[in-house]
Amino acid sequence: MESNLYNSRLLKEVEQSNPDISKIKNLLNEGANINCHSLNKGARNNWGNTPLHISVNNGNLEIVEKLINLGADVNSKNTEGDTPAFKIPWGRKEGLELLQLLHKHGANLFEKNNDQTSLLHYAALNNQISILEFLLEQGLDPNQGNLKNETPLYWTVHYNSLKCVSILLNAGSNINWKNSEGRTVLHEAAERDYQDLIQIFLQAGADKETIDNEEKKPIDLAEKEKTKNLLSGSISSNLDSLLLSMIQKLKADQKEFFESLPKEIQESLQSSLSKIDRVNFIKSTSQIFKKLKKHWETSFPEITTILFEWGGETQTPFNGYAYARGYEQFETIGKGAFVFESEFLKFEDLENGIDFTDAFEGIDSILELCNSQEYWIVKKLYNLFLSILLNEVLTDIFSPESENFWFIFGSEHDQEPFLLYKS
């Protein structure tokens, strides 16, 4: 007879970093059920996960196989309708191995969860090329919508998953498919100003004139001028000679670092930097800084230093928004090291961010190609190039006396604050 008490103990054991298979067998002999069939309290965890769901999510191939051999149901569903296959660690190399193992033992890869979301959606969302290709090889349909009628191609837009877009398009994804709001992927990319995706979608035949349920075209959702120009077809083909000279100077000044990178990363980095819309970047940031400078000088005349904190989370390598804090003074404790005491903080504005995203275009896809050492070098090169661009903006607005500002990428979400002296 199944015992919720022993089921609970079984769940706790498989949650361990190194579960003891002998303890698992003993618990099964004492009354635990390998699939914890009952959804009553204590039978499964709060999400209705079975021991197999948990073990798959932990990425333990050995335990997963042993649980299957002990009778674990590879197609059992939790309260969200997820089978164990949905719980693979999507961002780790074990993900594909676990999926293949479950498939080998009879997992139905065509299952959808309660939101009618498929495994193909999650592979696209997580930018997992190998898993995406495996699922397509098994016959999963790229033109299957969830409850919002979003296909996997839509989910590439949610997190700008560039790598998966071409695979899905080559597999037959309908570029002009509309979701429940009447939006195509071009609408979604335009609203987020994902210019690389927009270019890919346009080349694949996306309809620029299609309207959503609110009668809006993709161009109506775009915020940045460059995005609107891209959608209207008015992007100039003339190269920015000054921008190119800046890139060449960076390559020359940082030759040792640049040439230490693999050829593919060098080319991707140069291509990414050359796509920056320097003119609009300078124009938009200058307008913001002029407005802010006037506000700071009027409202906080005692401020000597503005500290900009980058937005974002630890999972986000780079974020293009910076938020200002004003201090009366700070302490220098070493080369490139500063201390800001809260007693000298006079204001902080965490709502009105300054948008620098144009200077970060394409960096995420480049970082995905890097090992740890290359990652650090690419960060350094981006840091230096951003400082060049911002120097052109800020020296026109703030006094160029002494050291006006520094730019540092470091720990946390890879961006430490940069400083701007206003006096």
Coordinates of C-alpha atoms in Angstrom, one line a residue:
M1 CA 0.0 0.0 0.0
E2 CA 1.4 3.4 -0.9
S3 CA 2.5 5.6 2.0
N4 CA 2.6 9.4 1.7
L5 CA 5.1 9.4 4.5
Y6 CA 7.5 7.2 2.6
N7 CA 6.8 9.1 -0.6
S8 CA 7.8 12.3 1.2
R9 CA 11.0 10.7 2.3
L10 CA 11.7 9.4 -1.2
L11 CA 11.2 12.9 -2.6
K12 CA 13.7 14.3 0.0
E13 CA 16.2 11.7 -0.9
V14 CA 16.2 12.4 -4.6
E15 CA 16.5 16.1 -3.9
Q16 CA 19.9 15.5 -2.4
S17 CA 23.0 16.4 -4.5
N18 CA 24.1 12.8 -4.4
P19 CA 21.1 10.5 -3.7
D20 CA 21.7 7.1 -2.2
I21 CA 20.1 4.5 -4.5
S22 CA 20.1 1.9 -1.7
K23 CA 18.0 4.2 0.5
I24 CA 15.6 4.8 -2.5
K25 CA 15.2 1.0 -2.9
N26 CA 14.5 0.6 0.9
L27 CA 11.9 3.3 0.8
L28 CA 10.2 1.6 -2.1
N29 CA 10.2 -1.7 -0.2
E30 CA 8.7 0.1 2.8
G31 CA 5.8 1.5 0.9
A32 CA 6.9 4.5 -1.2
N33 CA 5.7 4.6 -4.8
I34 CA 8.2 5.3 -7.5
N35 CA 5.7 7.6 -9.2
C36 CA 4.0 9.0 -6.1
H37 CA 0.6 8.5 -7.8
S38 CA -1.4 10.3 -5.2
L39 CA -1.5 14.1 -5.5
N40 CA -2.5 14.3 -1.8
K41 CA -0.3 16.3 0.6
G42 CA 3.0 14.5 1.1
A43 CA 2.7 12.3 -2.0
R44 CA 4.6 14.7 -4.3
N45 CA 6.2 18.1 -3.8
N46 CA 4.3 21.4 -4.1
W47 CA 4.4 21.3 -7.9
G48 CA 3.3 17.7 -8.2
N49 CA 6.8 16.6 -9.3
T50 CA 7.7 12.9 -9.1
P51 CA 11.1 11.7 -8.1
L52 CA 11.9 11.4 -11.8
H53 CA 11.0 15.0 -12.4
I54 CA 13.3 16.1 -9.6
S55 CA 16.2 13.9 -10.7
V56 CA 15.9 15.0 -14.3
N57 CA 16.0 18.7 -13.2
N58 CA 19.0 18.0 -11.0
G59 CA 20.8 16.6 -14.1
N60 CA 21.8 13.3 -12.5
L61 CA 21.9 10.9 -15.4
E62 CA 22.8 7.9 -13.3
I63 CA 20.0 8.3 -10.8
V64 CA 17.5 9.1 -13.6
E65 CA 18.4 5.8 -15.4
K66 CA 18.1 3.8 -12.1
L67 CA 14.7 5.4 -11.3
I68 CA 13.5 4.4 -14.8
N69 CA 14.7 0.9 -14.3
L70 CA 12.9 0.8 -10.9
G71 CA 9.6 1.6 -12.8
A72 CA 9.5 5.4 -12.9
D73 CA 7.0 6.7 -15.5
V74 CA 8.7 8.8 -18.1
N75 CA 5.4 10.3 -19.1
S76 CA 4.0 11.3 -15.7
K77 CA 2.8 14.9 -15.4
N78 CA 3.1 17.4 -12.6
T79 CA 0.4 20.0 -11.7
E80 CA 1.5 22.2 -14.6
G81 CA 1.3 19.3 -17.1
D82 CA 5.0 19.0 -17.5
T83 CA 6.5 15.5 -18.1
P84 CA 10.0 14.9 -16.8
A85 CA 11.3 15.8 -20.3
F86 CA 10.3 19.4 -19.6
K87 CA 12.4 19.5 -16.5
I88 CA 15.8 18.9 -18.1
P89 CA 18.5 21.5 -17.1
W90 CA 18.1 23.5 -20.4
G91 CA 21.2 25.5 -19.9
R92 CA 23.6 22.6 -19.2
K93 CA 25.2 20.0 -21.5
E94 CA 23.4 17.2 -19.7
G95 CA 20.1 18.5 -21.0
L96 CA 20.4 16.8 -24.4
E97 CA 21.7 13.5 -22.9
L98 CA 18.8 13.4 -20.4
L99 CA 16.3 14.1 -23.1
Q100 CA 17.7 11.3 -25.3
L101 CA 17.8 8.9 -22.3
L102 CA 14.1 9.6 -21.6
H103 CA 13.2 9.2 -25.3
K104 CA 15.1 5.9 -25.3
H105 CA 12.9 4.7 -22.5
G106 CA 9.6 5.7 -24.1
A107 CA 9.1 9.4 -23.3
N108 CA 6.6 11.1 -25.6
L109 CA 8.4 14.1 -26.9
F110 CA 5.1 15.3 -28.5
E111 CA 3.5 16.0 -25.2
K112 CA 2.4 19.5 -24.3
N113 CA 1.9 21.0 -20.9
N114 CA -1.2 22.8 -19.5
D115 CA -0.3 25.9 -21.5
Q116 CA -0.1 23.8 -24.7
T117 CA 3.6 24.6 -24.7
S118 CA 5.9 22.0 -26.4
L119 CA 9.5 21.0 -25.8
L120 CA 10.3 22.8 -29.0
H121 CA 9.1 26.0 -27.5
Y122 CA 11.5 25.6 -24.5
A123 CA 14.4 24.7 -26.7
A124 CA 13.9 27.8 -28.7
L125 CA 13.4 29.9 -25.6
N126 CA 16.7 28.7 -24.1
N127 CA 18.7 29.0 -27.4
Q128 CA 19.6 25.3 -27.3
I129 CA 20.5 24.4 -30.9
S130 CA 21.4 20.7 -30.3
I131 CA 18.1 20.0 -28.5
L132 CA 16.1 22.0 -31.1
E133 CA 17.7 20.0 -33.9
F134 CA 17.1 16.7 -32.0
L135 CA 13.4 17.5 -31.5
L136 CA 13.0 18.5 -35.1
E137 CA 14.6 15.2 -36.2
Q138 CA 12.0 13.4 -34.1
G139 CA 9.3 15.1 -36.1
L140 CA 8.1 17.9 -33.9
D141 CA 6.1 20.5 -35.8
P142 CA 7.7 24.0 -35.7
N143 CA 4.2 25.5 -36.5
Q144 CA 2.4 24.5 -33.3
G145 CA 0.9 27.2 -31.2
N146 CA 0.4 27.2 -27.4
L147 CA -2.7 28.7 -25.7
K148 CA -1.6 32.2 -26.9
N149 CA -1.1 30.7 -30.4
E150 CA 2.6 31.4 -30.2
T151 CA 4.9 29.1 -32.1
P152 CA 8.4 28.2 -31.0
L153 CA 9.6 31.0 -33.4
Y154 CA 7.9 33.5 -31.1
W155 CA 9.8 32.2 -28.2
T156 CA 13.1 33.0 -29.9
V157 CA 12.1 36.6 -29.8
H158 CA 11.3 36.6 -26.0
Y159 CA 15.0 36.2 -25.3
N160 CA 16.6 37.3 -28.6
S161 CA 17.6 33.7 -29.3
L162 CA 19.4 34.4 -32.6
K163 CA 21.0 31.0 -33.0
C164 CA 17.6 29.1 -33.2
V165 CA 15.9 31.4 -35.6
S166 CA 17.5 30.2 -38.8
I167 CA 17.0 26.6 -37.7
L168 CA 13.3 27.0 -37.2
L169 CA 12.9 29.0 -40.4
N170 CA 14.8 26.3 -42.4
A171 CA 12.5 23.7 -40.7
G172 CA 9.4 25.5 -42.2
S173 CA 8.3 28.0 -39.4
N174 CA 5.7 30.3 -40.8
I175 CA 7.3 33.7 -40.6
N176 CA 3.9 35.5 -40.8
W177 CA 2.0 33.3 -38.3
K178 CA -0.2 35.4 -36.0
N179 CA -0.7 34.8 -32.3
S180 CA -3.9 35.4 -30.4
E181 CA -3.2 39.2 -30.4
G182 CA -2.8 39.2 -34.2
R183 CA 0.9 39.8 -33.9
T184 CA 3.7 38.3 -36.0
V185 CA 7.2 37.7 -34.8
L186 CA 8.1 40.9 -36.6
H187 CA 5.7 42.8 -34.4
E188 CA 7.4 41.3 -31.3
A189 CA 10.9 42.0 -32.5
A190 CA 10.0 45.6 -33.4
E191 CA 8.5 46.3 -30.0
R192 CA 11.7 45.1 -28.4
D193 CA 14.0 46.9 -30.9
Y194 CA 15.8 43.6 -31.7
Q195 CA 17.4 44.9 -34.9
D196 CA 19.4 41.7 -35.8
L197 CA 16.2 39.6 -35.5
I198 CA 14.3 42.2 -37.6
Q199 CA 16.8 41.9 -40.4
I200 CA 16.6 38.1 -40.4
F201 CA 12.8 38.2 -40.4
L202 CA 12.7 40.7 -43.3
Q203 CA 15.1 38.6 -45.3
A204 CA 12.9 35.5 -44.6
G205 CA 9.9 37.3 -46.1
A206 CA 8.2 38.9 -43.0
D207 CA 5.3 41.2 -44.0
K208 CA 6.0 44.7 -42.8
E209 CA 2.5 45.9 -43.6
T210 CA 0.6 43.3 -41.6
I211 CA -1.6 44.6 -38.7
D212 CA -2.4 43.2 -35.3
N213 CA -5.7 43.2 -33.5
E214 CA -5.2 46.8 -32.6
E215 CA -4.5 47.7 -36.2
K216 CA -0.8 48.3 -35.6
K217 CA 2.0 47.5 -38.0
P218 CA 5.4 46.4 -36.7
I219 CA 6.8 49.9 -37.3
D220 CA 4.1 51.4 -35.0
L221 CA 5.6 49.4 -32.0
A222 CA 9.2 50.4 -32.5
E223 CA 10.8 53.0 -30.2
K224 CA 14.2 53.5 -31.7
E225 CA 14.8 55.6 -34.8
K226 CA 17.1 53.0 -36.2
T227 CA 14.5 50.3 -35.8
K228 CA 11.9 52.4 -37.6
N229 CA 14.3 53.1 -40.4
L230 CA 15.1 49.4 -40.7
L231 CA 11.4 48.6 -41.0
S232 CA 10.7 51.5 -43.4
G233 CA 13.6 50.5 -45.6
S234 CA 15.3 53.8 -45.2
I235 CA 18.5 52.6 -43.5
S236 CA 21.4 54.3 -45.3
S237 CA 24.0 52.0 -46.9
N238 CA 26.7 54.6 -46.4
L239 CA 29.3 53.4 -43.9
D240 CA 30.1 55.6 -40.9
S241 CA 33.8 56.4 -41.6
L242 CA 34.4 57.8 -38.1
L243 CA 32.9 54.7 -36.5
L244 CA 35.1 52.5 -38.6
S245 CA 38.2 54.6 -37.7
M246 CA 37.3 54.2 -34.1
I247 CA 37.1 50.4 -34.5
Q248 CA 40.4 50.3 -36.3
K249 CA 42.0 52.4 -33.6
L250 CA 40.7 50.0 -30.9
K251 CA 42.1 47.1 -32.9
A252 CA 45.5 48.8 -33.2
D253 CA 45.6 49.9 -29.6
Q254 CA 44.5 46.5 -28.3
K255 CA 46.2 44.4 -30.9
E256 CA 47.4 41.8 -28.5
F257 CA 44.0 41.2 -26.9
F258 CA 42.1 41.4 -30.2
E259 CA 44.4 38.9 -32.0
S260 CA 44.3 36.5 -29.1
L261 CA 40.7 35.8 -29.9
P262 CA 39.6 33.1 -32.4
K263 CA 38.9 34.4 -35.9
E264 CA 35.2 33.8 -35.6
I265 CA 35.0 36.0 -32.5
Q266 CA 37.2 38.7 -34.0
E267 CA 34.9 38.9 -37.0
S268 CA 31.7 38.8 -34.9
L269 CA 33.1 41.5 -32.6
Q270 CA 34.0 43.8 -35.5
S271 CA 30.7 43.2 -37.2
S272 CA 28.8 44.0 -34.0
L273 CA 30.7 47.2 -33.3
S274 CA 30.3 48.4 -36.9
K275 CA 26.5 48.1 -36.6
I276 CA 26.3 50.7 -33.8
D277 CA 24.3 53.7 -35.0
R278 CA 26.9 56.2 -33.7
V279 CA 25.1 59.3 -34.8
N280 CA 21.8 58.4 -33.2
F281 CA 23.5 57.1 -30.1
I282 CA 25.3 60.4 -29.6
K283 CA 22.2 62.4 -30.4
S284 CA 19.9 60.5 -28.0
T285 CA 22.3 60.3 -25.1
S286 CA 23.4 63.9 -25.4
Q287 CA 19.8 65.1 -25.2
I288 CA 19.3 63.0 -22.0
F289 CA 22.5 64.1 -20.4
K290 CA 21.8 67.8 -21.1
K291 CA 18.4 67.5 -19.5
L292 CA 19.8 65.6 -16.5
K293 CA 22.7 68.0 -16.0
K294 CA 20.4 70.9 -15.7
H295 CA 18.2 69.1 -13.2
W296 CA 21.2 68.0 -11.1
E297 CA 22.8 71.5 -11.0
T298 CA 19.5 73.1 -10.1
S299 CA 18.2 70.6 -7.5
F300 CA 21.4 69.3 -6.0
P301 CA 24.1 72.0 -6.2
E302 CA 26.2 70.3 -3.5
I303 CA 26.7 67.1 -5.6
T304 CA 30.2 66.6 -6.8
T305 CA 30.0 63.1 -8.3
I306 CA 27.4 61.2 -10.2
L307 CA 27.6 57.4 -10.0
F308 CA 25.8 55.4 -12.6
E309 CA 24.7 51.9 -11.7
W310 CA 23.9 49.5 -14.6
G311 CA 20.5 47.9 -14.5
G312 CA 19.9 44.1 -14.8
E313 CA 20.2 40.9 -12.9
T314 CA 23.0 38.5 -12.2
Q315 CA 21.8 36.3 -15.0
T316 CA 22.1 39.1 -17.5
P317 CA 25.6 39.5 -18.8
F318 CA 25.1 43.1 -20.0
N319 CA 22.3 45.6 -19.5
G320 CA 22.2 48.8 -21.5
Y321 CA 20.4 50.9 -19.0
A322 CA 22.1 53.0 -16.3
Y323 CA 20.6 54.7 -13.3
A324 CA 22.1 57.7 -11.4
R325 CA 23.1 58.3 -7.8
G326 CA 24.5 61.6 -6.6
Y327 CA 27.1 62.0 -3.9
E328 CA 28.7 64.9 -2.1
Q329 CA 32.0 63.0 -1.9
F330 CA 33.6 59.6 -2.1
E331 CA 36.9 58.0 -1.1
T332 CA 39.6 56.7 -3.4
I333 CA 41.2 53.6 -1.8
G334 CA 43.4 52.5 -4.6
K335 CA 43.9 52.4 -8.3
G336 CA 40.4 52.0 -9.8
A337 CA 38.9 51.4 -6.3
F338 CA 36.4 53.7 -4.7
V339 CA 34.1 53.8 -1.6
F340 CA 30.8 55.5 -1.6
E341 CA 29.3 56.0 1.9
S342 CA 25.5 56.2 2.2
E343 CA 25.8 59.3 4.4
F344 CA 27.1 61.2 1.4
L345 CA 24.3 60.0 -0.9
K346 CA 22.0 62.9 -1.8
F347 CA 19.8 61.4 -4.4
E348 CA 19.1 58.3 -6.4
D349 CA 17.0 57.9 -9.5
L350 CA 16.1 54.3 -10.2
E351 CA 13.2 55.0 -12.5
N352 CA 14.6 57.2 -15.2
G353 CA 17.2 55.1 -16.9
I354 CA 19.6 56.3 -19.5
D355 CA 19.5 54.0 -22.6
F356 CA 22.8 52.9 -23.9
T357 CA 21.6 49.7 -25.5
D358 CA 22.7 50.7 -29.0
A359 CA 26.3 50.3 -27.8
F360 CA 25.6 46.7 -26.7
E361 CA 24.1 45.4 -29.9
G362 CA 25.0 41.8 -30.5
I363 CA 27.2 41.3 -27.5
D364 CA 25.2 38.5 -26.0
S365 CA 25.6 36.2 -29.1
I366 CA 29.3 36.9 -29.1
L367 CA 29.8 36.0 -25.4
E368 CA 28.1 32.7 -26.1
L369 CA 31.0 31.8 -28.3
C370 CA 33.6 32.6 -25.7
N371 CA 35.4 30.5 -23.1
S372 CA 36.2 32.1 -19.8
Q373 CA 39.4 33.9 -20.9
E374 CA 37.8 35.1 -24.2
Y375 CA 34.8 36.3 -22.3
W376 CA 37.0 38.6 -20.2
I377 CA 38.8 39.9 -23.3
V378 CA 35.5 40.7 -25.2
K379 CA 34.2 42.5 -22.1
K380 CA 37.3 44.6 -21.9
L381 CA 37.2 45.5 -25.6
Y382 CA 33.5 46.4 -25.4
N383 CA 34.2 48.4 -22.3
L384 CA 37.0 50.4 -24.1
F385 CA 34.8 51.0 -27.1
L386 CA 31.9 52.2 -25.0
S387 CA 34.2 54.7 -23.2
I388 CA 35.2 56.1 -26.6
L389 CA 31.6 56.6 -27.7
L390 CA 30.6 58.1 -24.3
N391 CA 33.7 60.3 -24.3
E392 CA 32.4 62.0 -27.5
V393 CA 29.0 62.6 -25.7
L394 CA 30.1 63.6 -22.3
T395 CA 33.1 65.9 -23.1
D396 CA 30.7 68.1 -25.0
I397 CA 28.5 68.5 -21.9
F398 CA 30.7 68.2 -18.9
S399 CA 34.0 70.0 -18.1
P400 CA 36.9 68.0 -19.6
E401 CA 39.2 69.0 -16.7
S402 CA 41.2 66.2 -15.1
E403 CA 39.5 62.7 -15.2
N404 CA 35.9 63.2 -15.9
F405 CA 34.7 59.6 -15.9
W406 CA 35.7 56.0 -15.9
F407 CA 34.0 52.9 -17.3
I408 CA 34.5 49.6 -15.6
F409 CA 33.0 46.1 -16.2
G410 CA 33.5 43.7 -13.4
S411 CA 31.7 41.4 -11.0
E412 CA 28.0 41.1 -10.3
H413 CA 26.2 41.0 -13.7
D414 CA 29.5 41.9 -15.4
Q415 CA 29.0 45.6 -15.1
E416 CA 30.3 47.6 -12.2
P417 CA 29.3 51.3 -12.0
F418 CA 31.0 54.0 -14.1
L419 CA 31.7 57.4 -12.6
L420 CA 30.9 60.8 -14.0
Y421 CA 32.3 63.9 -12.4
K422 CA 30.2 67.0 -12.9
S423 CA 32.6 69.3 -11.0

